[in-house]
Each structure stands twice: as structure tokens, then as C-alpha cells.
PDB file of C-alpha atoms in Angstrom:
ATOM      1  CA  MET A1263    -140.744  66.647  -7.024  1.00  0.00           C
ATOM      2  CA  ARG A1264    -141.874  63.716  -4.897  1.00  0.00           C
ATOM      3  CA  GLN A1265    -138.270  62.726  -4.164  1.00  0.00           C
ATOM      4  CA  TYR A1266    -137.453  66.296  -3.160  1.00  0.00           C
ATOM      5  CA  LEU A1267    -140.438  66.453  -0.798  1.00  0.00           C
ATOM      6  CA  GLY A1268    -139.507  63.090   0.681  1.00  0.00           C
ATOM      7  CA  ARG A1269    -135.949  64.235   1.328  1.00  0.00           C
ATOM      8  CA  THR A1270    -137.044  67.535   2.872  1.00  0.00           C
ATOM      9  CA  ALA A1271    -139.538  65.999   5.274  1.00  0.00           C
ATOM     10  CA  LEU A1272    -137.705  62.786   6.165  1.00  0.00           C
ATOM     11  CA  SER A1273    -134.408  64.542   6.873  1.00  0.00           C
ATOM     12  CA  HIS A1274    -136.020  66.201   9.910  1.00  0.00           C
ATOM     13  CA  ARG A1275    -134.707  65.137  13.303  1.00  0.00           C
ATOM     14  CA  LEU A1276    -138.063  63.569  14.188  1.00  0.00           C
ATOM     15  CA  PHE A1277    -137.581  60.985  11.431  1.00  0.00           C
ATOM     16  CA  THR A1278    -133.816  60.398  11.441  1.00  0.00           C
ATOM     17  CA  GLY A1279    -133.058  60.903  15.128  1.00  0.00           C
ATOM     18  CA  LEU A1280    -130.212  63.241  14.128  1.00  0.00           C
ATOM     19  CA  GLN A1281    -129.932  66.995  13.879  1.00  0.00           C
ATOM     20  CA  ARG A1282    -129.411  68.150  10.300  1.00  0.00           C
ATOM     21  CA  ARG A1283    -125.879  69.290  11.171  1.00  0.00           C
ATOM     22  CA  ARG A1284    -124.980  65.825  12.403  1.00  0.00           C
ATOM     23  CA  LEU A1285    -126.831  64.220   9.508  1.00  0.00           C
ATOM     24  CA  GLY A1286    -124.703  66.184   7.021  1.00  0.00           C
ATOM     25  CA  SER A1287    -121.504  65.101   8.788  1.00  0.00           C
ATOM     26  CA  LEU A1288    -122.658  61.477   8.762  1.00  0.00           C
ATOM     27  CA  ILE A1289    -123.435  61.547   5.031  1.00  0.00           C
ATOM     28  CA  ALA A1290    -120.014  63.050   4.277  1.00  0.00           C
ATOM     29  CA  GLU A1291    -118.346  60.425   6.469  1.00  0.00           C
ATOM     30  CA  LEU A1292    -120.056  57.491   4.747  1.00  0.00           C
ATOM     31  CA  ALA A1293    -119.889  58.780   1.180  1.00  0.00           C
ATOM     32  CA  GLU A1294    -116.309  57.729   0.440  1.00  0.00           C
ATOM     33  CA  ALA A1295    -116.804  54.183   1.735  1.00  0.00           C
ATOM     34  CA  TRP A1296    -120.045  53.835  -0.223  1.00  0.00           C
ATOM     35  CA  MET A1297    -118.455  55.093  -3.449  1.00  0.00           C
ATOM     36  CA  ALA A1298    -115.596  52.613  -3.047  1.00  0.00           C
ATOM     37  CA  ALA A1299    -118.031  49.742  -2.446  1.00  0.00           C
ATOM     38  CA  GLU A1300    -120.181  50.816  -5.397  1.00  0.00           C
ATOM     39  CA  GLU A1301    -117.180  51.004  -7.711  1.00  0.00           C
ATOM     40  CA  GLY A1302    -116.074  47.553  -6.558  1.00  0.00           C
ATOM     41  CA  ARG A1303    -119.545  46.138  -7.210  1.00  0.00           C
ATOM     42  CA  LEU A1304    -119.649  47.606 -10.708  1.00  0.00           C
ATOM     43  CA  HIS A1305    -116.159  46.354 -11.497  1.00  0.00           C
ATOM     44  CA  GLU A1306    -117.120  42.840 -10.393  1.00  0.00           C
ATOM     45  CA  ARG A1307    -120.271  42.951 -12.506  1.00  0.00           C
ATOM     46  CA  ARG A1308    -118.400  44.199 -15.611  1.00  0.00           C
ATOM     47  CA  GLY A1309    -115.445  41.901 -15.096  1.00  0.00           C
ATOM     48  CA  ARG A1310    -113.080  44.643 -16.292  1.00  0.00           C
ATOM     49  CA  SER A1311    -112.195  48.292 -15.760  1.00  0.00           C
ATOM     50  CA  ARG A1312    -114.688  50.953 -16.809  1.00  0.00           C
ATOM     51  CA  LEU A1313    -114.551  52.153 -20.417  1.00  0.00           C
ATOM     52  CA  ARG A1314    -116.308  55.472 -19.814  1.00  0.00           C
ATOM     53  CA  ALA A1315    -115.419  58.221 -17.401  1.00  0.00           C
ATOM     54  CA  ALA A1316    -116.845  58.196 -13.887  1.00  0.00           C
ATOM     55  CA  GLY A1317    -120.319  59.728 -13.841  1.00  0.00           C
ATOM     56  CA  ALA A1318    -121.283  58.575 -17.327  1.00  0.00           C
ATOM     57  CA  GLY A1319    -124.331  56.408 -17.828  1.00  0.00           C
ATOM     58  CA  PRO A1320    -127.755  56.519 -16.116  1.00  0.00           C
ATOM     59  CA  ASN A1321    -128.085  58.233 -12.757  1.00  0.00           C
ATOM     60  CA  HIS A1322    -129.172  56.483  -9.584  1.00  0.00           C
ATOM     61  CA  GLN A1323    -132.895  56.583  -8.919  1.00  0.00           C
ATOM     62  CA  LEU A1324    -132.023  57.265  -5.294  1.00  0.00           C
ATOM     63  CA  VAL A1325    -128.944  59.410  -4.660  1.00  0.00           C
ATOM     64  CA  PHE A1326    -126.657  58.590  -1.753  1.00  0.00           C
ATOM     65  CA  THR A1327    -128.110  61.281   0.532  1.00  0.00           C
ATOM     66  CA  ASP A1328    -131.580  59.804   0.127  1.00  0.00           C
ATOM     67  CA  ARG A1329    -130.231  56.304   0.701  1.00  0.00           C
ATOM     68  CA  VAL A1330    -128.791  57.335   4.072  1.00  0.00           C
ATOM     69  CA  ILE A1331    -131.984  59.161   5.075  1.00  0.00           C
ATOM     70  CA  ALA A1332    -134.171  56.205   4.097  1.00  0.00           C
ATOM     71  CA  THR A1333    -131.961  53.815   6.082  1.00  0.00           C
ATOM     72  CA  LEU A1334    -132.116  56.016   9.185  1.00  0.00           C
ATOM     73  CA  VAL A1335    -135.915  56.209   8.964  1.00  0.00           C
ATOM     74  CA  VAL A1336    -136.117  52.409   8.681  1.00  0.00           C
ATOM     75  CA  LEU A1337    -133.855  51.994  11.715  1.00  0.00           C
ATOM     76  CA  ARG A1338    -135.741  54.561  13.760  1.00  0.00           C
ATOM     77  CA  PHE A1339    -139.354  53.606  12.991  1.00  0.00           C
ATOM     78  CA  GLN A1340    -139.101  50.211  11.249  1.00  0.00           C
ATOM     79  CA  LEU A1341    -141.290  51.577   8.459  1.00  0.00           C
ATOM     80  CA  PRO A1342    -142.164  49.158   5.646  1.00  0.00           C
ATOM     81  CA  HIS A1343    -139.872  49.641   2.674  1.00  0.00           C
ATOM     82  CA  GLY A1344    -142.901  49.985   0.440  1.00  0.00           C
ATOM     83  CA  ALA A1345    -144.087  53.050   2.377  1.00  0.00           C
ATOM     84  CA  LEU A1346    -140.750  54.810   1.872  1.00  0.00           C
ATOM     85  CA  ALA A1347    -140.720  53.780  -1.769  1.00  0.00           C
ATOM     86  CA  LEU A1348    -144.061  55.546  -2.206  1.00  0.00           C
ATOM     87  CA  LEU A1349    -142.673  58.757  -0.690  1.00  0.00           C
ATOM     88  CA  TYR A1350    -139.617  58.700  -2.940  1.00  0.00           C
ATOM     89  CA  GLY A1351    -141.435  57.528  -6.056  1.00  0.00           C
ATOM     90  CA  VAL A1352    -139.251  54.440  -6.547  1.00  0.00           C
ATOM     91  CA  ASP A1353    -139.738  50.682  -6.389  1.00  0.00           C
ATOM     92  CA  ARG A1354    -139.689  48.932  -3.005  1.00  0.00           C
ATOM     93  CA  SER A1355    -136.612  46.936  -4.035  1.00  0.00           C
ATOM     94  CA  THR A1356    -134.702  50.224  -4.465  1.00  0.00           C
ATOM     95  CA  ILE A1357    -135.272  51.097  -0.801  1.00  0.00           C
ATOM     96  CA  THR A1358    -134.363  47.563   0.270  1.00  0.00           C
ATOM     97  CA  ARG A1359    -131.127  47.708  -1.705  1.00  0.00           C
ATOM     98  CA  ALA A1360    -130.306  51.117  -0.216  1.00  0.00           C
ATOM     99  CA  VAL A1361    -130.789  49.818   3.334  1.00  0.00           C
ATOM    100  CA  HIS A1362    -128.581  46.803   2.651  1.00  0.00           C
ATOM    101  CA  GLU A1363    -125.860  49.108   1.303  1.00  0.00           C
ATOM    102  CA  VAL A1364    -125.899  51.775   4.026  1.00  0.00           C
ATOM    103  CA  ARG A1365    -126.621  49.726   7.155  1.00  0.00           C
ATOM    104  CA  PRO A1366    -123.260  47.859   7.093  1.00  0.00           C
ATOM    105  CA  LEU A1367    -121.458  51.202   6.756  1.00  0.00           C
ATOM    106  CA  LEU A1368    -123.260  52.512   9.854  1.00  0.00           C
ATOM    107  CA  ALA A1369    -122.472  49.346  11.797  1.00  0.00           C
ATOM    108  CA  ALA A1370    -118.781  49.466  10.891  1.00  0.00           C
ATOM    109  CA  ARG A1371    -118.290  53.029  12.155  1.00  0.00           C
ATOM    110  CA  GLY A1372    -117.551  51.992  15.735  1.00  0.00           C
ATOM    111  CA  PHE A1373    -118.470  53.934  18.865  1.00  0.00           C
ATOM    112  CA  ALA A1374    -117.659  57.534  19.704  1.00  0.00           C
ATOM    113  CA  VAL A1375    -115.318  58.442  22.559  1.00  0.00           C
ATOM    114  CA  PRO A1376    -116.173  61.488  24.714  1.00  0.00           C
ATOM    115  CA  GLY A1377    -113.860  64.394  23.948  1.00  0.00           C
ATOM    116  CA  GLN A1378    -111.965  62.538  21.210  1.00  0.00           C
ATOM    117  CA  GLY A1379    -113.854  62.976  17.958  1.00  0.00           C
ATOM    118  CA  ASP A1380    -111.223  61.209  15.840  1.00  0.00           C
ATOM    119  CA  LEU A1381    -111.196  58.039  17.970  1.00  0.00           C
ATOM    120  CA  ARG A1382    -113.712  55.206  17.510  1.00  0.00           C
ATOM    121  CA  LEU A1383    -113.952  51.988  19.532  1.00  0.00           C
ATOM    122  CA  ARG A1384    -114.801  48.926  17.450  1.00  0.00           C
ATOM    123  CA  THR A1385    -113.945  45.911  19.623  1.00  0.00           C
ATOM    124  CA  LEU A1386    -114.107  44.977  23.286  1.00  0.00           C
ATOM    125  CA  ALA A1387    -110.303  45.027  23.317  1.00  0.00           C
ATOM    126  CA  ASP A1388    -110.416  48.663  22.157  1.00  0.00           C
ATOM    127  CA  VAL A1389    -112.727  49.478  25.082  1.00  0.00           C
ATOM    128  CA  PHE A1390    -110.387  47.919  27.630  1.00  0.00           C
ATOM    129  CA  ALA A1391    -107.375  49.690  26.145  1.00  0.00           C
ATOM    130  CA  TYR A1392    -109.246  52.999  26.294  1.00  0.00           C
ATOM    131  CA  ALA A1393    -110.427  52.388  29.875  1.00  0.00           C
ATOM    132  CA  ALA A1394    -106.896  51.537  30.976  1.00  0.00           C
ATOM    133  CA  ALA A1395    -105.390  54.616  29.296  1.00  0.00           C
ATOM    134  CA  GLU A1396    -108.048  57.080  30.510  1.00  0.00           C
ATOM    135  CA  ASP A1397    -108.770  55.485  33.928  1.00  0.00           C
ATOM    136  CA  VAL A1398    -112.455  54.928  33.069  1.00  0.00           C
ATOM    137  CA  GLU A1399    -114.571  52.647  35.224  1.00  0.00           C
ATOM    138  CA  LEU A1400    -116.811  50.559  32.987  1.00  0.00           C
ATOM    139  CA  ARG A1401    -120.445  49.536  33.352  1.00  0.00           C
ATOM    140  CA  LEU A1402    -121.454  46.216  31.798  1.00  0.00           C
ATOM    141  CA  ASP A1403    -124.926  44.857  31.099  1.00  0.00           C
ATOM    142  CA  GLY A1404    -126.818  42.538  28.789  1.00  0.00           C
ATOM    143  CA  THR A1405    -130.061  43.446  27.038  1.00  0.00           C
ATOM    144  CA  GLU A1406    -132.538  41.397  25.019  1.00  0.00           C
ATOM    145  CA  VAL A1407    -134.653  42.207  21.969  1.00  0.00           C
ATOM    146  CA  ARG A1408    -137.529  40.102  20.694  1.00  0.00           C
ATOM    147  CA  VAL A1409    -136.912  38.588  17.264  1.00  0.00           C
ATOM    148  CA  ARG A1410    -138.767  36.344  14.834  1.00  0.00           C
ATOM    149  CA  ARG A1411    -139.273  32.770  15.949  1.00  0.00           C
ATOM    150  CA  PRO A1412    -137.259  30.257  13.890  1.00  0.00           C
ATOM    151  CA  ARG A1413    -139.177  27.838  11.714  1.00  0.00           C
ATOM    152  CA  ALA A1414    -140.436  24.590  13.182  1.00  0.00           C
ATOM    153  CA  ASN A1415    -137.839  21.795  13.216  1.00  0.00           C
ATOM    154  CA  GLU A1416    -135.075  24.272  12.370  1.00  0.00           C
ATOM    155  CA  PRO A1417    -131.791  23.346  14.119  1.00  0.00           C
ATOM    156  CA  GLY A1418    -131.074  25.512  17.155  1.00  0.00           C
ATOM    157  CA  ARG A1419    -134.673  26.728  17.409  1.00  0.00           C
ATOM    158  CA  ARG A1420    -134.760  26.505  21.211  1.00  0.00           C
ATOM    159  CA  ALA A1421    -131.564  28.540  21.543  1.00  0.00           C
ATOM    160  CA  PHE A1422    -133.530  31.762  20.981  1.00  0.00           C
ATOM    161  CA  VAL A1423    -136.069  31.156  23.768  1.00  0.00           C
ATOM    162  CA  SER A1424    -135.087  33.456  26.613  1.00  0.00           C
ATOM    163  CA  GLY A1425    -135.393  32.027  30.111  1.00  0.00           C
ATOM    164  CA  LYS A1426    -136.107  35.512  31.437  1.00  0.00           C
ATOM    165  CA  MET A1427    -138.551  36.903  28.863  1.00  0.00           C
ATOM    166  CA  ARG A1428    -140.096  33.597  27.745  1.00  0.00           C
ATOM    167  CA  GLN A1429    -139.878  34.939  24.210  1.00  0.00           C
ATOM    168  CA  ASN A1430    -137.643  34.408  21.194  1.00  0.00           C
ATOM    169  CA  THR A1431    -134.893  36.980  21.661  1.00  0.00           C
ATOM    170  CA  LYS A1432    -131.361  37.915  20.755  1.00  0.00           C
ATOM    171  CA  LYS A1433    -129.020  39.263  23.381  1.00  0.00           C
ATOM    172  CA  ALA A1434    -126.504  42.106  23.160  1.00  0.00           C
ATOM    173  CA  THR A1435    -123.874  43.203  25.665  1.00  0.00           C
ATOM    174  CA  VAL A1436    -123.509  46.948  26.249  1.00  0.00           C
ATOM    175  CA  VAL A1437    -120.523  48.695  27.847  1.00  0.00           C
ATOM    176  CA  THR A1438    -120.700  52.318  29.032  1.00  0.00           C
ATOM    177  CA  ASP A1439    -118.676  54.694  31.163  1.00  0.00           C
ATOM    178  CA  GLY A1440    -119.823  56.130  34.486  1.00  0.00           C
ATOM    179  CA  GLN A1441    -122.078  58.665  32.756  1.00  0.00           C
ATOM    180  CA  GLY A1442    -123.958  56.136  30.665  1.00  0.00           C
ATOM    181  CA  ARG A1443    -122.263  56.968  27.356  1.00  0.00           C
ATOM    182  CA  THR A1444    -122.170  53.928  25.084  1.00  0.00           C
ATOM    183  CA  LEU A1445    -118.611  52.778  24.455  1.00  0.00           C
ATOM    184  CA  TRP A1446    -119.406  49.438  22.835  1.00  0.00           C
ATOM    185  CA  ALA A1447    -122.280  47.120  21.998  1.00  0.00           C
ATOM    186  CA  GLY A1448    -121.705  43.648  20.672  1.00  0.00           C
ATOM    187  CA  ALA A1449    -121.325  39.968  21.625  1.00  0.00           C
ATOM    188  CA  PHE A1450    -124.672  39.204  19.987  1.00  0.00           C
ATOM    189  CA  ARG A1451    -125.938  35.768  20.988  1.00  0.00           C
ATOM    190  CA  PRO A1452    -129.264  33.857  21.059  1.00  0.00           C
ATOM    191  CA  GLY A1453    -131.443  34.803  24.032  1.00  0.00           C
ATOM    192  CA  ARG A1454    -131.097  31.483  25.850  1.00  0.00           C
ATOM    193  CA  MET A1455    -127.397  32.050  26.558  1.00  0.00           C
ATOM    194  CA  HIS A1456    -126.599  33.478  29.993  1.00  0.00           C
ATOM    195  CA  ASP A1457    -125.244  37.035  30.182  1.00  0.00           C
ATOM    196  CA  GLN A1458    -122.010  35.882  31.817  1.00  0.00           C
ATOM    197  CA  THR A1459    -121.453  33.130  29.256  1.00  0.00           C
ATOM    198  CA  VAL A1460    -121.899  35.689  26.478  1.00  0.00           C
ATOM    199  CA  VAL A1461    -119.035  37.909  27.630  1.00  0.00           C
ATOM    200  CA  LYS A1462    -116.808  34.963  28.468  1.00  0.00           C
ATOM    201  CA  THR A1463    -117.170  33.613  24.933  1.00  0.00           C
ATOM    202  CA  GLU A1464    -116.194  37.109  23.770  1.00  0.00           C
ATOM    203  CA  GLY A1465    -112.873  36.779  25.658  1.00  0.00           C
ATOM    204  CA  ILE A1466    -113.509  39.197  28.505  1.00  0.00           C
ATOM    205  CA  CYS A1467    -111.568  37.087  31.011  1.00  0.00           C
ATOM    206  CA  ASP A1468    -108.393  37.418  28.942  1.00  0.00           C
ATOM    207  CA  LEU A1469    -108.940  41.184  28.753  1.00  0.00           C
ATOM    208  CA  PHE A1470    -109.308  41.531  32.522  1.00  0.00           C
ATOM    209  CA  GLU A1471    -106.035  39.620  32.914  1.00  0.00           C
ATOM    210  CA  GLN A1472    -104.347  41.761  30.269  1.00  0.00           C
ATOM    211  CA  TYR A1473    -105.575  45.030  31.832  1.00  0.00           C
ATOM    212  CA  PRO A1474    -105.541  44.485  35.630  1.00  0.00           C
ATOM    213  CA  GLN A1475    -106.158  48.206  36.246  1.00  0.00           C
ATOM    214  CA  VAL A1476    -109.564  48.186  34.530  1.00  0.00           C
ATOM    215  CA  ARG A1477    -112.584  48.210  36.859  1.00  0.00           C
ATOM    216  CA  ALA A1478    -116.201  47.402  36.040  1.00  0.00           C
ATOM    217  CA  LYS A1479    -119.550  47.407  37.814  1.00  0.00           C
ATOM    218  CA  VAL A1480    -122.068  44.705  36.875  1.00  0.00           C
ATOM    219  CA  ASP A1481    -125.400  43.281  38.011  1.00  0.00           C
ATOM    220  CA  ALA A1482    -126.058  39.964  39.738  1.00  0.00           C
ATOM    221  CA  GLY A1483    -125.975  38.086  36.416  1.00  0.00           C
ATOM    222  CA  TYR A1484    -122.179  38.493  36.354  1.00  0.00           C
ATOM    223  CA  ARG A1485    -121.539  37.361  39.934  1.00  0.00           C
ATOM    224  CA  GLY A1486    -119.278  34.552  38.765  1.00  0.00           C
ATOM    225  CA  LEU A1487    -117.132  37.065  36.878  1.00  0.00           C
ATOM    226  CA  ALA A1488    -116.910  39.192  40.018  1.00  0.00           C
ATOM    227  CA  LYS A1489    -115.846  36.131  41.992  1.00  0.00           C
ATOM    228  CA  GLN A1490    -113.144  35.339  39.418  1.00  0.00           C
ATOM    229  CA  PHE A1491    -111.842  38.957  39.386  1.00  0.00           C
ATOM    230  CA  PRO A1492    -112.745  40.332  42.842  1.00  0.00           C
ATOM    231  CA  ASP A1493    -110.401  43.330  42.591  1.00  0.00           C
ATOM    232  CA  GLN A1494    -111.729  44.423  39.197  1.00  0.00           C
ATOM    233  CA  VAL A1495    -115.412  43.483  38.926  1.00  0.00           C
ATOM    234  CA  GLN A1496    -117.990  44.640  41.457  1.00  0.00           C
ATOM    235  CA  ALA A1497    -121.357  42.866  41.633  1.00  0.00           C
ATOM    236  CA  PRO A1498    -124.197  43.475  44.109  1.00  0.00           C
ATOM    237  CA  PRO A1499    -123.410  42.112  47.587  1.00  0.00           C
ATOM    238  CA  LEU A1500    -124.849  38.767  48.607  1.00  0.00           C
ATOM    239  CA  LYS A1501    -127.993  38.879  50.688  1.00  0.00           C
ATOM    240  CA  PRO A1502    -127.442  37.902  54.336  1.00  0.00           C
ATOM    241  CA  LYS A1503    -128.660  34.489  55.367  1.00  0.00           C
ATOM    242  CA  LYS A1504    -131.986  34.028  57.050  1.00  0.00           C
ATOM    243  CA  GLY A1505    -131.876  35.066  60.692  1.00  0.00           C
ATOM    244  CA  ALA A1506    -129.010  37.547  60.189  1.00  0.00           C
ATOM    245  CA  PRO A1507    -128.864  40.488  62.618  1.00  0.00           C
ATOM    246  CA  PRO A1508    -130.835  43.600  61.592  1.00  0.00           C
ATOM    247  CA  GLU A1509    -127.668  45.677  61.326  1.00  0.00           C
ATOM    248  CA  ASP A1510    -126.239  43.216  58.775  1.00  0.00           C
ATOM    249  CA  ILE A1511    -129.421  43.425  56.703  1.00  0.00           C
ATOM    250  CA  ALA A1512    -129.380  47.224  56.873  1.00  0.00           C
ATOM    251  CA  ALA A1513    -125.720  47.325  55.792  1.00  0.00           C
ATOM    252  CA  TRP A1514    -126.444  44.946  52.905  1.00  0.00           C
ATOM    253  CA  ASP A1515    -129.421  47.004  51.771  1.00  0.00           C
ATOM    254  CA  ALA A1516    -127.382  50.231  51.827  1.00  0.00           C
ATOM    255  CA  ALA A1517    -124.521  48.622  49.885  1.00  0.00           C
ATOM    256  CA  ARG A1518    -126.967  47.174  47.342  1.00  0.00           C
ATOM    257  CA  HIS A1519    -128.608  50.556  46.772  1.00  0.00           C
ATOM    258  CA  GLN A1520    -125.220  52.254  46.416  1.00  0.00           C
ATOM    259  CA  GLN A1521    -123.985  49.724  43.873  1.00  0.00           C
ATOM    260  CA  SER A1522    -127.257  49.903  41.947  1.00  0.00           C
ATOM    261  CA  SER A1523    -127.216  53.712  41.756  1.00  0.00           C
ATOM    262  CA  GLU A1524    -123.662  53.637  40.379  1.00  0.00           C
ATOM    263  CA  ARG A1525    -124.533  50.957  37.799  1.00  0.00           C
ATOM    264  CA  ILE A1526    -127.946  52.235  36.681  1.00  0.00           C
ATOM    265  CA  CYS A1527    -126.434  54.431  33.952  1.00  0.00           C
ATOM    266  CA  VAL A1528    -125.889  51.396  31.716  1.00  0.00           C
ATOM    267  CA  GLU A1529    -129.624  50.668  31.962  1.00  0.00           C
ATOM    268  CA  HIS A1530    -130.257  54.222  30.783  1.00  0.00           C
ATOM    269  CA  ALA A1531    -127.971  53.554  27.804  1.00  0.00           C
ATOM    270  CA  ASN A1532    -129.995  50.438  26.951  1.00  0.00           C
ATOM    271  CA  ALA A1533    -133.144  52.560  27.090  1.00  0.00           C
ATOM    272  CA  GLU A1534    -131.571  55.079  24.690  1.00  0.00           C
ATOM    273  CA  HIS A1535    -130.944  52.297  22.175  1.00  0.00           C
ATOM    274  CA  LYS A1536    -134.533  51.120  22.428  1.00  0.00           C
ATOM    275  CA  GLN A1537    -135.933  54.533  21.681  1.00  0.00           C
ATOM    276  CA  TRP A1538    -135.290  53.364  18.112  1.00  0.00           C
ATOM    277  CA  ARG A1539    -138.318  51.212  17.398  1.00  0.00           C
ATOM    278  CA  THR A1540    -136.432  48.587  15.450  1.00  0.00           C
ATOM    279  CA  LEU A1541    -134.796  47.496  18.745  1.00  0.00           C
ATOM    280  CA  GLN A1542    -138.055  47.366  20.697  1.00  0.00           C
ATOM    281  CA  HIS A1543    -139.288  44.360  18.728  1.00  0.00           C
ATOM    282  CA  TYR A1544    -137.100  43.449  15.782  1.00  0.00           C
ATOM    283  CA  LEU A1545    -139.237  42.318  12.839  1.00  0.00           C
ATOM    284  CA  GLY A1546    -136.499  41.839  10.251  1.00  0.00           C
ATOM    285  CA  ARG A1547    -134.463  38.762   9.462  1.00  0.00           C
ATOM    286  CA  ARG A1548    -132.450  37.512  12.432  1.00  0.00           C
ATOM    287  CA  GLU A1549    -129.238  37.397  10.394  1.00  0.00           C
ATOM    288  CA  TYR A1550    -129.357  41.203  10.106  1.00  0.00           C
ATOM    289  CA  PHE A1551    -130.010  41.849  13.798  1.00  0.00           C
ATOM    290  CA  ASP A1552    -126.340  42.187  14.803  1.00  0.00           C
ATOM    291  CA  GLU A1553    -125.698  44.730  12.070  1.00  0.00           C
ATOM    292  CA  THR A1554    -128.851  46.661  12.948  1.00  0.00           C
ATOM    293  CA  TYR A1555    -128.082  46.866  16.663  1.00  0.00           C
ATOM    294  CA  ALA A1556    -124.480  47.941  16.031  1.00  0.00           C
ATOM    295  CA  ALA A1557    -125.662  50.659  13.616  1.00  0.00           C
ATOM    296  CA  VAL A1558    -128.195  52.076  16.095  1.00  0.00           C
ATOM    297  CA  ALA A1559    -125.815  51.899  19.067  1.00  0.00           C
ATOM    298  CA  ALA A1560    -123.103  53.700  17.081  1.00  0.00           C
ATOM    299  CA  LEU A1561    -125.524  56.504  16.211  1.00  0.00           C
ATOM    300  CA  VAL A1562    -126.618  56.792  19.850  1.00  0.00           C
ATOM    301  CA  SER A1563    -122.976  56.910  20.967  1.00  0.00           C
ATOM    302  CA  ASP A1564    -122.363  59.960  18.745  1.00  0.00           C
ATOM    303  CA  ARG A1565    -125.008  61.924  20.609  1.00  0.00           C
ATOM    304  CA  ALA A1566    -124.030  60.551  24.030  1.00  0.00           C
ATOM    305  CA  ALA A1567    -120.359  61.478  23.520  1.00  0.00           C
ATOM    306  CA  GLU A1568    -121.328  65.155  23.376  1.00  0.00           C
ATOM    307  CA  ARG A1569    -122.824  65.082  26.867  1.00  0.00           C
TER     308      ARG A1569
END
């Protein structure tokens, strides 16, 4: 009875962030991959093929539907696993295991494409190929999320200290179209790394050379990229030097406002991601941050693609 009540209440859109119609589609989409992974895990544990028919033996304490719902609630509100375990009447480790099983499946889904429900973008190369084929102008931005501070004397501890936020952060790069719909989120790096360095280590320069027709708007943090690809990347104009004529300053200000208004949609996409509390201040282990961000961004892209 407790498990039934937990499923009924927690499946509401307020807890999962998804309408029940979309939640049902998501569960059906993930079920096959989860069953294959579960069968592989059992086969590895047995060391041989099963002797009894599928479905024999004890049932799961938490069925797959509840595992997906519990994972979505954890991603959306960062609830302690013990609190969810109390609602479902299971041990805390059962919820933890469910999250570790379902979260990678969510992260591996890729990002929805507007008007093409059967197409998912999983890499930055996919995004550039899509933008070139559909003549989409991209918006590119980096965003930071606070994470746990590494232990004292741990190698690379200073790499997470952001020069901008003065906090321990991890950085993600987000790519959207002109309407702010998330097409890709990735290139996860420690917060100390510069936004431009992040995308260059992801191979974006090679992609701009491979797809010369692709255009992108960026902020001032990518000015070097705009200088390297002036016909493809547009950054805010440089401020006139001191003592410049008033008309030059007025023209610069107008151009800056125009470029900002055309690029602001990617900031709105970042804000959509951070409506999920787990990306406002990530309290989990840093090694799971990349997977968590990709899972949330993929779920947000499903909703954004319908706009």
C-alpha cells in the first residue's frame, strides 16, 4: 500500500517535472535498455545462462516504473535517498541502486530535435551536422554549478576553484538554437578552466572548419574563437577606446544590445536546467556530475523541442 501511494503521489508533474503522458513514454523508452542491462548483470553474477524461465524467482522490491520515478524526484529536488525509501517502504540502498541504474540511461538518451521526434543529438559533431543540414544558427554558452570541495592535499584540488564564482564548481557548455531549445550540453570540465578552452579541448575548432556554413553567437568569453572564425562566430563588439566620438560609442552600444538580445536565449536555457535543484548546488559525488547534468538537460530538451 505504501509503495502504491508513493507511486501515485510522486508521479505527479510537480515531483517529476514531466506530465504523466510524457512520463509514460519515457518509462517505455527506457524499459528495454534497462531489461538488457539487468539481464547482463544477472548473467555476469551467475557466470552462466539462466536455468529458469524469465520472470521466475523473487520479484524486485522496486519495479522499474518506481525506479524511474524515484530517480526523477532525486534529480528534480535532490531529496535524500532515505526519505524516498521511507515513502516506498524499502531500504535506502534500494533507492540508491535504482538511481545508479536509471540515471545513466537518462544521460545516454541524447537531446531532442524540434520537429523530429525520432532524431536525438548526442555529440557536438551531431549538433554541427544538424545545424549545417537545417541552416540553424547556434547559441553557445558556458555555465557553472557549485560542487563539493575536493579533500585537502588531493591532486588537482585547485582546478575546481572558479575564478568567476570564487567557489568550487564544475563547468558545462550548452548549445541551443535561436529559440533557446537545448540541442546539446556537455564538455564538462573543472570550474577553473576558461569557457573558450573548454570548447577547444572538445574539438570545436575542427568542427567549424569542417562545417564552414555553421554560424554561432557567443558572449565575450569566446572572443578568441570569434577572432579565429570571424565569418562564423559572432561575439560582442569591442568597446571603443577612451576619448572615442559619441557617435562611435552610441553605435557600439546599439550593436552590443542587439547581439545580446539575440544571444540571451541560451541564458534562458541555462535557467531551465537550473530549475532542477540538483543543478543549483550539486551535493552528490563529483564523478556523477556529468551524468546528472546530461540527464537533466536531455529531459529539459524534450519539453523545449515541443515549443
